[in-house]
mmCIF file of C-alpha atoms in Angstrom:
data_model
loop_
_atom_site.group_PDB
_atom_site.id
_atom_site.type_symbol
_atom_site.label_atom_id
_atom_site.label_comp_id
_atom_site.label_asym_id
_atom_site.label_seq_id
_atom_site.Cartn_x
_atom_site.Cartn_y
_atom_site.Cartn_z
ATOM 1 C CA UNK A 19 -22.370 -61.306 105.084
ATOM 2 C CA UNK A 20 -18.594 -61.557 105.383
ATOM 3 C CA UNK A 21 -17.089 -64.828 104.237
ATOM 4 C CA UNK A 22 -13.878 -66.108 105.806
ATOM 5 C CA UNK A 23 -11.558 -67.688 103.270
ATOM 6 C CA UNK A 24 -8.727 -69.776 104.655
ATOM 7 C CA UNK A 25 -5.679 -69.848 102.395
ATOM 8 C CA UNK A 26 -3.055 -72.425 103.312
ATOM 9 C CA UNK A 27 -0.205 -69.930 102.933
ATOM 10 C CA UNK A 28 -1.792 -67.840 105.738
ATOM 11 C CA UNK A 29 -1.943 -70.763 108.172
ATOM 12 C CA UNK A 30 0.729 -71.290 110.775
ATOM 13 C CA UNK A 31 1.115 -74.388 112.894
ATOM 14 C CA UNK A 32 3.293 -74.163 115.959
ATOM 15 C CA UNK A 33 3.440 -77.089 118.387
ATOM 16 C CA UNK A 34 3.837 -75.883 121.952
ATOM 17 C CA UNK A 35 4.321 -77.486 125.348
ATOM 18 C CA UNK A 36 1.893 -79.633 127.325
ATOM 19 C CA UNK A 37 0.665 -81.375 124.170
ATOM 20 C CA UNK A 38 -1.205 -78.242 123.096
ATOM 21 C CA UNK A 39 -1.312 -77.495 119.376
ATOM 22 C CA UNK A 40 -1.775 -73.982 117.977
ATOM 23 C CA UNK A 41 -3.166 -73.254 114.536
ATOM 24 C CA UNK A 42 -3.655 -69.647 113.401
ATOM 25 C CA UNK A 43 -5.856 -68.283 110.593
ATOM 26 C CA UNK A 44 -5.647 -64.687 109.341
ATOM 27 C CA UNK A 45 -8.967 -62.859 108.909
ATOM 28 C CA UNK A 46 -10.079 -60.269 106.337
ATOM 29 C CA UNK A 47 -9.752 -56.660 107.501
ATOM 30 C CA UNK A 48 -13.514 -56.092 107.163
ATOM 31 C CA UNK A 49 -14.348 -58.159 110.281
ATOM 32 C CA UNK A 50 -15.034 -55.668 113.105
ATOM 33 C CA UNK A 51 -15.984 -55.729 116.803
ATOM 34 C CA UNK A 52 -17.504 -52.786 118.685
ATOM 35 C CA UNK A 53 -19.967 -51.983 121.450
ATOM 36 C CA UNK A 54 -20.422 -53.136 125.013
ATOM 37 C CA UNK A 55 -17.563 -52.002 127.238
ATOM 38 C CA UNK A 56 -15.099 -51.708 124.345
ATOM 39 C CA UNK A 57 -13.544 -48.226 124.154
ATOM 40 C CA UNK A 58 -13.552 -48.003 120.370
ATOM 41 C CA UNK A 59 -13.624 -50.068 117.199
ATOM 42 C CA UNK A 60 -11.574 -53.258 116.877
ATOM 43 C CA UNK A 61 -10.542 -55.083 113.712
ATOM 44 C CA UNK A 62 -10.299 -58.873 113.714
ATOM 45 C CA UNK A 63 -6.732 -59.937 113.030
ATOM 46 C CA UNK A 64 -6.739 -63.718 113.334
ATOM 47 C CA UNK A 65 -8.253 -66.659 115.104
ATOM 48 C CA UNK A 66 -6.403 -69.607 116.518
ATOM 49 C CA UNK A 67 -7.146 -72.817 118.363
ATOM 50 C CA UNK A 68 -5.561 -74.535 121.332
ATOM 51 C CA UNK A 69 -6.324 -78.186 122.017
ATOM 52 C CA UNK A 70 -5.034 -81.100 124.033
ATOM 53 C CA UNK A 71 -4.120 -84.616 123.005
ATOM 54 C CA UNK A 72 -6.860 -87.258 122.839
ATOM 55 C CA UNK A 73 -9.543 -84.863 124.111
ATOM 56 C CA UNK A 74 -7.499 -83.948 127.186
ATOM 57 C CA UNK A 75 -7.163 -80.419 128.563
ATOM 58 C CA UNK A 76 -5.736 -77.950 126.057
ATOM 59 C CA UNK A 77 -7.396 -74.623 126.807
ATOM 60 C CA UNK A 78 -5.350 -71.673 128.045
ATOM 61 C CA UNK A 79 -8.203 -70.410 130.197
ATOM 62 C CA UNK A 80 -10.283 -72.124 132.859
ATOM 63 C CA UNK A 81 -13.740 -71.849 134.389
ATOM 64 C CA UNK A 82 -13.723 -72.575 138.120
ATOM 65 C CA UNK A 83 -10.273 -74.113 137.672
ATOM 66 C CA UNK A 84 -11.414 -76.514 134.941
ATOM 67 C CA UNK A 85 -9.483 -76.681 131.660
ATOM 68 C CA UNK A 86 -11.289 -77.682 128.494
ATOM 69 C CA UNK A 87 -10.246 -79.891 125.549
ATOM 70 C CA UNK A 88 -10.247 -76.984 123.091
ATOM 71 C CA UNK A 89 -10.281 -73.192 123.085
ATOM 72 C CA UNK A 90 -10.881 -70.829 120.165
ATOM 73 C CA UNK A 91 -9.505 -67.258 120.311
ATOM 74 C CA UNK A 92 -10.582 -64.511 117.923
ATOM 75 C CA UNK A 93 -7.966 -61.749 118.293
ATOM 76 C CA UNK A 94 -8.962 -58.140 117.521
ATOM 77 C CA UNK A 95 -6.765 -55.040 117.561
ATOM 78 C CA UNK A 96 -7.993 -51.525 118.274
ATOM 79 C CA UNK A 97 -8.216 -49.217 115.283
ATOM 80 C CA UNK A 98 -6.061 -47.535 114.001
ATOM 81 C CA UNK A 99 -3.291 -49.974 115.057
ATOM 82 C CA UNK A 100 -1.860 -51.902 112.130
ATOM 83 C CA UNK A 101 -0.356 -54.877 113.960
ATOM 84 C CA UNK A 102 -0.570 -56.928 117.120
ATOM 85 C CA UNK A 103 2.863 -55.607 118.145
ATOM 86 C CA UNK A 104 1.570 -52.018 117.997
ATOM 87 C CA UNK A 105 -1.659 -52.832 119.860
ATOM 88 C CA UNK A 106 0.180 -54.643 122.687
ATOM 89 C CA UNK A 107 1.557 -51.289 123.934
ATOM 90 C CA UNK A 108 -1.982 -50.066 124.734
ATOM 91 C CA UNK A 109 -3.815 -51.596 127.731
ATOM 92 C CA UNK A 110 -7.023 -51.453 125.657
ATOM 93 C CA UNK A 111 -5.296 -52.277 122.363
ATOM 94 C CA UNK A 112 -6.420 -55.906 122.109
ATOM 95 C CA UNK A 113 -9.861 -57.490 122.432
ATOM 96 C CA UNK A 114 -10.058 -61.273 122.554
ATOM 97 C CA UNK A 115 -13.123 -63.435 122.123
ATOM 98 C CA UNK A 116 -12.585 -66.822 123.745
ATOM 99 C CA UNK A 117 -14.743 -69.908 123.265
ATOM 100 C CA UNK A 118 -14.247 -73.058 125.359
ATOM 101 C CA UNK A 119 -15.326 -76.441 123.989
ATOM 102 C CA UNK A 120 -16.246 -79.663 125.769
ATOM 103 C CA UNK A 121 -16.150 -83.202 124.423
ATOM 104 C CA UNK A 122 -19.525 -84.922 124.181
ATOM 105 C CA UNK A 123 -20.504 -88.404 123.181
ATOM 106 C CA UNK A 124 -21.422 -88.575 119.518
ATOM 107 C CA UNK A 125 -25.143 -88.567 119.059
ATOM 108 C CA UNK A 126 -27.368 -89.538 116.196
ATOM 109 C CA UNK A 127 -29.380 -86.387 116.923
ATOM 110 C CA UNK A 128 -28.581 -83.502 114.609
ATOM 111 C CA UNK A 129 -30.130 -80.053 114.488
ATOM 112 C CA UNK A 130 -32.394 -79.463 111.518
ATOM 113 C CA UNK A 131 -31.972 -76.383 109.336
ATOM 114 C CA UNK A 132 -35.128 -74.967 110.940
ATOM 115 C CA UNK A 133 -33.687 -75.461 114.451
ATOM 116 C CA UNK A 134 -30.415 -73.788 113.431
ATOM 117 C CA UNK A 135 -32.316 -70.852 111.901
ATOM 118 C CA UNK A 136 -34.393 -70.522 115.096
ATOM 119 C CA UNK A 137 -31.215 -70.456 117.220
ATOM 120 C CA UNK A 138 -29.673 -67.793 114.977
ATOM 121 C CA UNK A 139 -32.834 -65.671 115.231
ATOM 122 C CA UNK A 140 -32.870 -66.034 119.037
ATOM 123 C CA UNK A 141 -29.237 -64.936 119.334
ATOM 124 C CA UNK A 142 -29.546 -62.033 116.897
ATOM 125 C CA UNK A 143 -32.732 -60.819 118.628
ATOM 126 C CA UNK A 144 -30.764 -60.594 121.891
ATOM 127 C CA UNK A 145 -28.029 -58.466 120.285
ATOM 128 C CA UNK A 146 -28.258 -54.670 120.133
ATOM 129 C CA UNK A 147 -28.916 -53.016 116.770
ATOM 130 C CA UNK A 148 -30.697 -54.203 113.658
ATOM 131 C CA UNK A 149 -29.042 -57.431 112.411
ATOM 132 C CA UNK A 150 -30.392 -56.985 108.845
ATOM 133 C CA UNK A 151 -29.063 -53.427 108.609
ATOM 134 C CA UNK A 152 -25.703 -54.363 110.180
ATOM 135 C CA UNK A 153 -25.375 -57.392 107.892
ATOM 136 C CA UNK A 154 -25.967 -55.199 104.830
ATOM 137 C CA UNK A 155 -23.478 -52.591 106.101
ATOM 138 C CA UNK A 156 -20.923 -55.335 106.779
ATOM 139 C CA UNK A 157 -21.359 -56.715 103.253
ATOM 140 C CA UNK A 158 -20.956 -53.209 101.794
ATOM 141 C CA UNK A 159 -17.760 -52.693 103.825
ATOM 142 C CA UNK A 160 -16.397 -56.062 102.666
ATOM 143 C CA UNK A 161 -17.114 -55.138 99.034
ATOM 144 C CA UNK A 162 -15.393 -51.757 99.490
ATOM 145 C CA UNK A 163 -12.319 -53.451 101.049
ATOM 146 C CA UNK A 164 -11.994 -55.780 98.053
ATOM 147 C CA UNK A 165 -12.118 -52.942 95.517
ATOM 148 C CA UNK A 166 -13.072 -53.293 91.839
#
């Protein structure tokens, strides 16, 4: 299991136009993305958020023309590139995971730990590979990256 630690000196906040706010968090080098249609291995570089004022549209991307109140981007660069600037010169140099969020009315209903565990098992069962083996390999890689 790879833990993401957010250190305040690695956080940047840059207000941009249209009342969208950007906040960026750097990720440990051990976070990787591979498989599917990706032509290689990608290393997570950072994630950032875009959101609008008062729950209004703030996403960069749309679905059927609809903007969403918030969007999360997880930016990955193809190995062996060392920076986003290097990866930008390759058409396949960057892989981006994008998550769009909607506002919902607050509810008293909360998922129990058992329901959350069941959802995690359902998602991991749908993914290729052995989640237990990959989790152990990911933890080993994270330990190796941190050194003695």
